[in-house]
Short mmCIF file of C-alpha atoms and ligand atoms in Angstrom, two decimals:
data_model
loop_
_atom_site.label_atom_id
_atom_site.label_comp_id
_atom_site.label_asym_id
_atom_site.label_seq_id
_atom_site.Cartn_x
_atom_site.Cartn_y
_atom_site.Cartn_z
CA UNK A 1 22.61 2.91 -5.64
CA UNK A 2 20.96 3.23 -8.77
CA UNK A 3 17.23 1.88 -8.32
CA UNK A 4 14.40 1.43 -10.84
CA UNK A 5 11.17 2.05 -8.68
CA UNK A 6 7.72 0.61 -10.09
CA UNK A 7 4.30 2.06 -8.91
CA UNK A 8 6.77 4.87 -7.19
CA UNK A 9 4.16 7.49 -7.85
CA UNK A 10 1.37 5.86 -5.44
CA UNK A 11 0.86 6.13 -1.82
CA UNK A 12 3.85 3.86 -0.37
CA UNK A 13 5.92 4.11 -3.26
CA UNK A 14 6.06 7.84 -3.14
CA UNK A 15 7.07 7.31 0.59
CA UNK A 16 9.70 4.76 -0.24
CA UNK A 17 11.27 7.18 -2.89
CA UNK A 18 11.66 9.97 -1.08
CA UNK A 19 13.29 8.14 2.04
CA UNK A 20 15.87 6.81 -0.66
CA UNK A 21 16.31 9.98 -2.00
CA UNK A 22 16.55 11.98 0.94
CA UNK A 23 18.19 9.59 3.44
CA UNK A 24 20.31 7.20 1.04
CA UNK A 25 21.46 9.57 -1.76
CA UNK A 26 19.93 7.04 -4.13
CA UNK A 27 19.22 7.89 -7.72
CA UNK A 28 15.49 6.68 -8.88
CA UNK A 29 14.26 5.94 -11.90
CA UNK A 30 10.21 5.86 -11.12
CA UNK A 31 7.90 3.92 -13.83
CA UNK A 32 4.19 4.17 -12.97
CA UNK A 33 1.09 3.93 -14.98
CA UNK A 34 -0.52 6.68 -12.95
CA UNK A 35 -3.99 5.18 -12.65
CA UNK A 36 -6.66 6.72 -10.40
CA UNK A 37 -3.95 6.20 -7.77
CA UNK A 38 -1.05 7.27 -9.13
CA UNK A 39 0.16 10.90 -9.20
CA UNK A 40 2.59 12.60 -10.25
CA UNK A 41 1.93 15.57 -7.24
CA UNK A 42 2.91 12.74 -4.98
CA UNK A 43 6.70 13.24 -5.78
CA UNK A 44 6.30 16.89 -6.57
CA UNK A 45 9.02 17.54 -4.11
CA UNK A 46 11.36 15.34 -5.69
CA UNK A 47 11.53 16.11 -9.35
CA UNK A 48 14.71 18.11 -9.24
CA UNK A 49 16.24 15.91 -7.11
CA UNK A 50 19.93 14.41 -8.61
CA UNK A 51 19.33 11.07 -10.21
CA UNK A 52 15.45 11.29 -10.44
CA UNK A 53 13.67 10.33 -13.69
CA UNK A 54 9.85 9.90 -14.05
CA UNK A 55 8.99 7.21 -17.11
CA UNK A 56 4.80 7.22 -17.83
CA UNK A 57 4.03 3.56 -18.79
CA UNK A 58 2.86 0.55 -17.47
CA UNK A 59 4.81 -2.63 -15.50
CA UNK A 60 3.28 -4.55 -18.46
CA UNK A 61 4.89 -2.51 -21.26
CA UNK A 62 8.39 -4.56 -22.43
CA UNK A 63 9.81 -2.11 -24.13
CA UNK A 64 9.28 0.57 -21.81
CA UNK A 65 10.82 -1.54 -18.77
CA UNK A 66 13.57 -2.89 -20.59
CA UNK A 67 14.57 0.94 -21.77
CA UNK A 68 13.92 2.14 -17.82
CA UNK A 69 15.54 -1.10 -16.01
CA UNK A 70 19.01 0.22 -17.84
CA UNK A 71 21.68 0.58 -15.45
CA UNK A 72 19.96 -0.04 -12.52
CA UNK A 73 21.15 -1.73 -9.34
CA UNK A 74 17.34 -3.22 -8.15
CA UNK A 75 13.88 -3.51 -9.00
CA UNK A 76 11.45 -2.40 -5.92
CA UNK A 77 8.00 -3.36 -7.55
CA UNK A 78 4.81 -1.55 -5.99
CA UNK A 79 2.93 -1.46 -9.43
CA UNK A 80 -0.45 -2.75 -8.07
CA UNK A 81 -4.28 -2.16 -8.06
CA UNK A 82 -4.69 -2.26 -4.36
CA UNK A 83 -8.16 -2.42 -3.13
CA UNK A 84 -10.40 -4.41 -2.17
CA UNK A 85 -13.52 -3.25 -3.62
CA UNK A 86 -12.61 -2.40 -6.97
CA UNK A 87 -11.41 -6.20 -7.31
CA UNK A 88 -14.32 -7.54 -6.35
CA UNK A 89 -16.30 -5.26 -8.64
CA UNK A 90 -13.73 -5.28 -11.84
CA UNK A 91 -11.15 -7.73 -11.19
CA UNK A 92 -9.36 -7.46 -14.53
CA UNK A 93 -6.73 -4.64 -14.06
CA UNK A 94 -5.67 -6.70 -11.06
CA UNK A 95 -4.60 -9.90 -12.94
CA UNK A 96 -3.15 -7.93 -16.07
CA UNK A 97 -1.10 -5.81 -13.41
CA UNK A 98 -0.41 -8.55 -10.94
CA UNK A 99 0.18 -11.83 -13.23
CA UNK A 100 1.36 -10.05 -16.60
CA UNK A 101 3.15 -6.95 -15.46
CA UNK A 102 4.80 -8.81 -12.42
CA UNK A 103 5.95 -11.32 -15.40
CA UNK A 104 7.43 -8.50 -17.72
CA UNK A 105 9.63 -7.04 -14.74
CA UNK A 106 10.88 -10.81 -13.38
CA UNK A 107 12.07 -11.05 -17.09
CA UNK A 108 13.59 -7.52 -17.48
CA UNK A 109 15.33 -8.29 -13.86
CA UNK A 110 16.79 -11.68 -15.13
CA UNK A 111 18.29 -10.74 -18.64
CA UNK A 112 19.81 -8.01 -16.42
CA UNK A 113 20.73 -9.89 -13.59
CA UNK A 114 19.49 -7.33 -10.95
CA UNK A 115 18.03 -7.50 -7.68
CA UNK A 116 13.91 -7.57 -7.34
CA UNK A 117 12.00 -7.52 -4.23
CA UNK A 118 8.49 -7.69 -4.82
CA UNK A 119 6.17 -5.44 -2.46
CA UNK A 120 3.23 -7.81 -1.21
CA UNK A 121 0.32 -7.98 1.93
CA UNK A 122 -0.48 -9.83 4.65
CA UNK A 123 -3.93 -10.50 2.70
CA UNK A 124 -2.06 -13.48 0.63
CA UNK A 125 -2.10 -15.37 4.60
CA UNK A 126 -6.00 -14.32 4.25
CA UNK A 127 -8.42 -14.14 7.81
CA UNK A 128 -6.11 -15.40 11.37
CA UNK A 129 -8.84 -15.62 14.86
CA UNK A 130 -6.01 -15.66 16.97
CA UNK A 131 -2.21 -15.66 17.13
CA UNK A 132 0.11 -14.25 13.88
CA UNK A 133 1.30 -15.51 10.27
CA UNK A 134 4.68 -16.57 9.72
CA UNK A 135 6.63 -16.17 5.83
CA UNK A 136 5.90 -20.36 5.97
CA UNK A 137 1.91 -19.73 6.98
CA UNK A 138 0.06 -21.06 4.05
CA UNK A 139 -1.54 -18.56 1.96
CA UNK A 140 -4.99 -18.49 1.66
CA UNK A 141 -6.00 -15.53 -0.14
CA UNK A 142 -9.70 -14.32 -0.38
CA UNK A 143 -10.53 -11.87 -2.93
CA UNK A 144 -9.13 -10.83 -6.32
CA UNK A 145 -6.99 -8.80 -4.79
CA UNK A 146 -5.13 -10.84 -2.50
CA UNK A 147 -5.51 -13.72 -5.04
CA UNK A 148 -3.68 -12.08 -7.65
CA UNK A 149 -1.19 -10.54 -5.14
CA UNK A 150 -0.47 -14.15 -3.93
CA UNK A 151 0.04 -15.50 -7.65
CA UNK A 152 2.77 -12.70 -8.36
CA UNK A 153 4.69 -13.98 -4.87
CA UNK A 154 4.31 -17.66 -6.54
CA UNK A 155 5.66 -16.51 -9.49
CA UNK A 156 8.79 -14.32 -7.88
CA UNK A 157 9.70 -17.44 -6.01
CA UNK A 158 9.51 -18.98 -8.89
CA UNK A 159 12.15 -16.65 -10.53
CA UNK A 160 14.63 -17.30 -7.44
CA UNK A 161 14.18 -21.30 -7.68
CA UNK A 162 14.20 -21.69 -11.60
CA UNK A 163 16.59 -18.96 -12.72
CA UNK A 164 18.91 -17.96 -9.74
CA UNK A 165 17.23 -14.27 -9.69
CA UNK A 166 17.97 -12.64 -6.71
CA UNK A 167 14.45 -11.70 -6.27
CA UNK A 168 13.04 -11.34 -2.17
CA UNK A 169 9.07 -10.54 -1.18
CA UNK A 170 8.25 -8.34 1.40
CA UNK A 171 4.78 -8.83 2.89
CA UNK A 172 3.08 -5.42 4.82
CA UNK A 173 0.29 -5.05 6.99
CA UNK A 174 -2.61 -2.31 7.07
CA UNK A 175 -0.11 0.94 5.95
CA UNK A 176 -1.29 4.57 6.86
CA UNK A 177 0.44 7.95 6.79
CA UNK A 178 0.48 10.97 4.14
CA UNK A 179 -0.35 10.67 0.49
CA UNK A 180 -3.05 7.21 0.66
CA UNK A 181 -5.53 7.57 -1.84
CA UNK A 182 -8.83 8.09 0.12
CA UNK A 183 -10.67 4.96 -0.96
CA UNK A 184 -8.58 3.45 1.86
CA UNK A 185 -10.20 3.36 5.18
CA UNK A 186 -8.36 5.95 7.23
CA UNK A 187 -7.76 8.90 4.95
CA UNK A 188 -11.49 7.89 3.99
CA UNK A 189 -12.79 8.43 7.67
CA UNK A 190 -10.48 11.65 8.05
CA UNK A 191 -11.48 13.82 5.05
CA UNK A 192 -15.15 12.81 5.62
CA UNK A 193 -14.86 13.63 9.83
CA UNK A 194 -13.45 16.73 8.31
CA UNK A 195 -16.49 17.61 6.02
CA UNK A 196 -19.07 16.40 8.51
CA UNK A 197 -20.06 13.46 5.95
CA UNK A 198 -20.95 10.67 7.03
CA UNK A 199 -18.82 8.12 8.27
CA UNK A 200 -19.07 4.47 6.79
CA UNK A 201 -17.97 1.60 9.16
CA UNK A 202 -18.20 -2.02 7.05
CA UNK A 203 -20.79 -4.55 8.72
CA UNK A 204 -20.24 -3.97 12.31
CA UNK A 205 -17.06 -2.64 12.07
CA UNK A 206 -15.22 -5.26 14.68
CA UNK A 207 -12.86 -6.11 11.64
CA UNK A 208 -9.36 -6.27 13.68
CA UNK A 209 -5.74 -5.16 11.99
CA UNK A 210 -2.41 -4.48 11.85
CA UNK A 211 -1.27 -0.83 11.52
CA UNK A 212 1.87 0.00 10.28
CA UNK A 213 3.29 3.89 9.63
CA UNK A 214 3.98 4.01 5.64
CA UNK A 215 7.30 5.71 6.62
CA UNK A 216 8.50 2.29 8.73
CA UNK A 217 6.98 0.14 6.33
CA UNK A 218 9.17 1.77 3.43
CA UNK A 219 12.54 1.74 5.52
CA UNK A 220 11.20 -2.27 6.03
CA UNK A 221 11.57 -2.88 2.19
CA UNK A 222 14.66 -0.76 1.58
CA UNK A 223 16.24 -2.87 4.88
CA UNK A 224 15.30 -5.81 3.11
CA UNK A 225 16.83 -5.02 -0.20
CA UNK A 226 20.10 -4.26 1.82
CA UNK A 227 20.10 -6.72 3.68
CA UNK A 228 17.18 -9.91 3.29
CA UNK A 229 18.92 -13.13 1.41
CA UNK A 230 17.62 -13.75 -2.09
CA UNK A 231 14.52 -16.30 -2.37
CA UNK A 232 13.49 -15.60 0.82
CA UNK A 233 10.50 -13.62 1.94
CA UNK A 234 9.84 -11.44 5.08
CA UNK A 235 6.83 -10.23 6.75
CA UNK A 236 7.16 -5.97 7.97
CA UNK A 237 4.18 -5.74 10.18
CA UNK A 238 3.40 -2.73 12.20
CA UNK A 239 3.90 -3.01 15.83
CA UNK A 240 -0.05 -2.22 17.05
CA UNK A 241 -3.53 -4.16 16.19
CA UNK A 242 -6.77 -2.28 16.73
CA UNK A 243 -10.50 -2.99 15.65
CA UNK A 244 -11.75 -0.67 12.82
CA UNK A 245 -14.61 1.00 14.69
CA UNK A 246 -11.74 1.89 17.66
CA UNK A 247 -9.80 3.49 14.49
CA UNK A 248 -13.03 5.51 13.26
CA UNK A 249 -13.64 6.56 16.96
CA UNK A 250 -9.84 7.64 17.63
CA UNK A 251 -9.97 9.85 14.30
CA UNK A 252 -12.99 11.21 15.38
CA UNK A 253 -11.71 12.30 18.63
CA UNK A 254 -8.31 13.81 16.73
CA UNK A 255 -10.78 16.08 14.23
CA UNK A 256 -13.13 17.14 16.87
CA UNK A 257 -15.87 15.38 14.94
CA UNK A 258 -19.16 14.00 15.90
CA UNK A 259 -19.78 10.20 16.96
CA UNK A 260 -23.49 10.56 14.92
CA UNK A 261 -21.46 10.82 11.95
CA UNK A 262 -20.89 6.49 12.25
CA UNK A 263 -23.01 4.91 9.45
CA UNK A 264 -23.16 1.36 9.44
CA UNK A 265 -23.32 -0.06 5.53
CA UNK A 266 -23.19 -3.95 4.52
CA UNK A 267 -20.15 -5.54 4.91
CA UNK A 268 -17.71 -5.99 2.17
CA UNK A 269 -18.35 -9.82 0.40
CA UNK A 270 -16.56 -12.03 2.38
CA UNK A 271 -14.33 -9.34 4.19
CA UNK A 272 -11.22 -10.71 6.10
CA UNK A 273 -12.04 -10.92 10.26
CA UNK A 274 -8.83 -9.93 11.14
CA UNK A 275 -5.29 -9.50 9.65
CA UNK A 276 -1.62 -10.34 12.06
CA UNK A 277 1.86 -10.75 10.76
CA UNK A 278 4.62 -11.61 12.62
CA UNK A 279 7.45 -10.04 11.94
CA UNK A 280 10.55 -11.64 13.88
CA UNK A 281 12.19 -12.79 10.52
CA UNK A 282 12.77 -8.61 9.76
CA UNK A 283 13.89 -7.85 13.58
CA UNK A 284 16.35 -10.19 13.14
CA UNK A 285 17.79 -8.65 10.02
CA UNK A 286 18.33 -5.09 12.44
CA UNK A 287 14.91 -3.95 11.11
CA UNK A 288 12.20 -2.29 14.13
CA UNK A 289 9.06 -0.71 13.83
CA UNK A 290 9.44 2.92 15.18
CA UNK A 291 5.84 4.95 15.33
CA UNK A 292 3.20 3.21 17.71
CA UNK A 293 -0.29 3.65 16.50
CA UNK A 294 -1.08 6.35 18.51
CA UNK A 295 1.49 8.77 17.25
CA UNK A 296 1.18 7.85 13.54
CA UNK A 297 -2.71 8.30 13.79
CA UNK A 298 -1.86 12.13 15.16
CA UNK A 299 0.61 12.56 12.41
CA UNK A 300 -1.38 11.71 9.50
CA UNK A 301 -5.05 13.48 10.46
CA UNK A 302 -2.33 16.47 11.01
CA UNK A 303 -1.41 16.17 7.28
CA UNK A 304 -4.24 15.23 5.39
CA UNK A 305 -5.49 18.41 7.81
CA UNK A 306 -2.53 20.58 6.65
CA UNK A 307 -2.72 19.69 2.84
CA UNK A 308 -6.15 20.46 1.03
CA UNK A 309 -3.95 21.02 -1.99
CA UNK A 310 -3.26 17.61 -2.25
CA UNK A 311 -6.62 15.46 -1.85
CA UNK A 312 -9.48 18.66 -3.23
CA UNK A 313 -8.65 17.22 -6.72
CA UNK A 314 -9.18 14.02 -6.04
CA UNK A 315 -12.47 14.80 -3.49
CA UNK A 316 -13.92 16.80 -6.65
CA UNK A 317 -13.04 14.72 -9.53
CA UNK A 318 -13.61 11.05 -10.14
CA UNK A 319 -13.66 9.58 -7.13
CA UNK A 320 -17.38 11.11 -6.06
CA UNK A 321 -18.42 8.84 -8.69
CA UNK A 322 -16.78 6.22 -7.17
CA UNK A 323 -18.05 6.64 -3.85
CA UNK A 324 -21.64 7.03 -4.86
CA UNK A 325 -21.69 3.75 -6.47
CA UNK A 326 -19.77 2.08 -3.26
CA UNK A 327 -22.12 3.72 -0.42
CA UNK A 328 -24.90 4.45 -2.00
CA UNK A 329 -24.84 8.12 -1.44
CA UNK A 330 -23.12 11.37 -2.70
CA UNK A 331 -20.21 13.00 -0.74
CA UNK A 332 -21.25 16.52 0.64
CA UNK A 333 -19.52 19.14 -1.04
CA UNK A 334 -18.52 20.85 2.02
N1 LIG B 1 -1.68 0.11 1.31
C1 LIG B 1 -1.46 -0.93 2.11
O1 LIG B 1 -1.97 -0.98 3.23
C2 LIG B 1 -0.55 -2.05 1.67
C3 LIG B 1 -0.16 -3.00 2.62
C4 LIG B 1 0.73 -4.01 2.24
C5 LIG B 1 1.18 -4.07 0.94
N2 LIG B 1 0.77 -3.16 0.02
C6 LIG B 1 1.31 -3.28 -1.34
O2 LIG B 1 2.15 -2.15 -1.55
C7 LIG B 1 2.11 -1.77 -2.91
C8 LIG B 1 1.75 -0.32 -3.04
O3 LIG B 1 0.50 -0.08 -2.43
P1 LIG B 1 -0.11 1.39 -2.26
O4 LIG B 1 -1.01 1.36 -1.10
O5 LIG B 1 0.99 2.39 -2.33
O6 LIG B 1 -0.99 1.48 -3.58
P2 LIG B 1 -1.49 2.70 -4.47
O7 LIG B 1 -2.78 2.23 -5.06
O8 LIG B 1 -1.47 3.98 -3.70
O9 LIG B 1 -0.38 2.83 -5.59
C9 LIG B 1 -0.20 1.89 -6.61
C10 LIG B 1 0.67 2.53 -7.68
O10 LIG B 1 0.89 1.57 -8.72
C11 LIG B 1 0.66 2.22 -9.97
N3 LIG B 1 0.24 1.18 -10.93
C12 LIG B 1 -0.89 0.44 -10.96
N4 LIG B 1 -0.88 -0.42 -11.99
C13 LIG B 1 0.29 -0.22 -12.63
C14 LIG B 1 0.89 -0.82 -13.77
N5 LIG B 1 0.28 -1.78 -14.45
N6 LIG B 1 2.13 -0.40 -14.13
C15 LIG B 1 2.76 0.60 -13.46
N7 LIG B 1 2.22 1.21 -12.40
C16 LIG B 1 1.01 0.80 -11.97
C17 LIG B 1 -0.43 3.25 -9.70
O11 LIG B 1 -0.48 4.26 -10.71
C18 LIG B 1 0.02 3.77 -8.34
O12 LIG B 1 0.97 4.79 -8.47
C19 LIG B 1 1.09 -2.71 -3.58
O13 LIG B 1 1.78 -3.74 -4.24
C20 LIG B 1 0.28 -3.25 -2.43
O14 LIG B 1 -0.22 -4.54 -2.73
C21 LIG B 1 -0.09 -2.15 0.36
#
C-alpha cells in the first residue's frame, strides 16, 4: 500500500510510520510542516527505507499536497497543533491547521478518490464524571484545541455525506511512549524527575485519564484504515485510567526520584476533570489494546532514559523559553 502520511514526522505519526514500514511493507510518502514538534530525527531510522519520501510543507499548502497525494492509496492525517496550552495562549495555528489544512487534504482526497481517516481525541467528547463516551456521545469540546479538532471531524463527515469520500475518524485517548514532545505531561515529568527539577502537577493534580501506548494507538488507526467502513468513526482508547498525580508518583518511583520534587502550579483555564472512551466499536473490528499501563510507563521512562540524543536539543533550545513563560520558572540546566 502506497500511503501519503500527514504530520508523520511528530510524536504518533512517527510511530504510525514506522509500524507501516516495518510491519506492513508499506511505502510512505510523509508531508509535515515540522513545527516545534515536528522532526525530522524522529524518522531518522527510516529514511532509507524502500518507498519512503519526506516532502517539507504544510497540510495547508495545495500545491504541495496535490504533488505529494500522487499515487497514493490513503490519506492518514496527524497534521495538528496538539496542546492544550499553546491554544489557549495563541489559538491561531490551531484553526489555520485544523479548519484550513484539514480542508486542503479532504479536497486533494476527493479529486483523487482516495481513502482519508482523520486522526482525532477524545477531547472533542470534552469532561465525562463517570461512565465512557461512545462515537454517538455529543461533542462538547472545551478549549481551542479540542474546538478546532472537533470542527475538522464535522467537516470529514461532511466529506463522506456530501461527496461519497471514503473518509473514517479515529478518536485516541491520552497517548504516551517514545518520541512525545516534552510539553506533554509524561515525558515532561520524566526528563524533569531525571534532572531533579521540579515537578509541576496542574491544580491539584486529581485530573483522571485514559492512557493508551502510542504503539497500540497507531496499529488502532492503521486497523481502522483496513478495516473501519467509510463515514463512520471509532473511538481507540487505551485499556487503563489513572489520576495524574498517581502518574507523577509512578514515574517518580521508576527514576528513583524524590517525592519533594511535586510542585503544585494553577490549574490550566478550565482544564477537562477527566477523559474515558469506550472503545467496543474498534474490538469489534478485531482491534485490542495490548500494553497495560504499567508496562508502557516502564517502557517509555526506559527510553526517554536511554536516548539523551534525542530530547538535549530540544531541553536546550526553544522550549526553555517556553517553559519559563508556562511555570513561571527556568528549567535547571542539569
Ligand atoms: N498526543 C495525544 O495524546 C493524542 C491523543 C489523541 C489524538 N491525538 C491526535 O493525534 C495527532 C498527532 O498528535 P501528536 O501527539 O503526534 O502531535 P505532535 O505535536 O507530536 O505532532 C504533530 C505533527 O504535525 C505537524 N504539523 C503541525 N501543523 C502542520 C501543518 N499545518 N501541516 C503539516 N504538518 C503539520 C508537526 O510538525 C508535527 O510533526 C493529532 O491530530 C492529535 O490531535 C493526539
Amino acid at each position: 500500500m502506497k500511503l501519503l502520511v500527514c504530520g508523520g514526522a511528530g510524536f504518533i505519526g512517527s510511530n504510525f510510520v514506522r509500524q507501516r514500514i516495518t510491519d506492513h511493507g508499506d511505502a510512505v510518502t510523509v508531508l509535515d510542516k515540522l513545527t516545534y514538534a515536528g522532526r525530522e530525527e524522529n524518522l531518522a531510522d527510516l529514511r532509507d527505507a524502500d518507498g519512503f519520501a519526506f516532502v517539507h510543507a504544510g497540510i495547508e499548502d495545495a500545491g504541495a499536497v496535490a504533488e505529494a497525494i500522487a499515487g497514493a492509496d490513503a490519506v492518514v492525517n496527524f497534521a495538528a497543533e496538539t496542546h492544550v496550552d499553546r491554544s489557549i495562549a495563541e489559538p491561531d495555528a490551531f484553526i489555520t491547521t485544523h479548519a484550513f489544512g484539514t480542508f486542503v487534504l479532504l479536497e486533494a482526497a476527493r479529486e483523487h478518490g482516495v481513502r482519508y481517516v482523520q486522526v482525532s481525541t477524545d477531547e472533542v467528547y470534552g469532561s465525562i464524571e463517570e461512565g465512557s463516551f461512545t462515537e454517538s456521545s455529543p461533542l462538547q469540546p472545551s478549549s481551542p484545541y479540542s474546538a478546532t479538532k472537533a470542527g475538522a471531524d464535522l467537516l470529514v463527515a461532511s466529506y463522506h455525506h456530501t461527496y461519497g469520500l471514503e473518509s473514517l475518524i479515529c478518536r485516541g485517548s491520552n497517548n504516551y511512549g517514545p518520541y512525545q514532545y516534552p510539553e506533554k505531561l509524561i515525558p515532561l515529568i520524566v526528563l524533569n524527575a531525571l534532572h531533579g527539577d521540579p515537578l509541576p502537577v496542574y491544580g491539584d493534580g486529581q485530573q483522571v485519564r485514559n492512557w493508551i501506548y502510542v504503539e497500540d494507538f497507531a496499529r488502532g488507526i492503521g486497523h481502522v484504515l483496513a478495516h473501519g467502513a467509510p463515514g463512520e468513526t471509532y473511538n481507540v482508547g487505551g485499556p487503563d485510567e489513572a489520576v495524574n498525580l498517581d502518574v507523577v508518583r509512578r514515574i517518580i518511583d521508576l527514576v528513583g526520584a524524590s517525592e519533594d520534587l511535586i510542585s503544585y502550579v494553577t490549574d490550566r483555564p478550565g482544564h477537562d476533570r477527566r477523559y474515558s472512551l469506550g472503545s467496543e466499536k474498534v474490538r469489534a473490528l478485531g482491534w485490542e489494546a495490548q500494553v497495560r499501563f504499567d508496562e508502557g510507563l516502564e517502557r517509555t521512562v526506559a527510553w526517554y532514559r536511554d536516548n539523551g540524543a534525542w530530547w538535549e536539543p530540544i531541553r536546550s533550545g526553544e522550549y526553555r523559553a517556553y517553559y519559563e513563560r508556562q511555570y513561571g520558572r527556568a528549567l535547571g540546566d542539569g
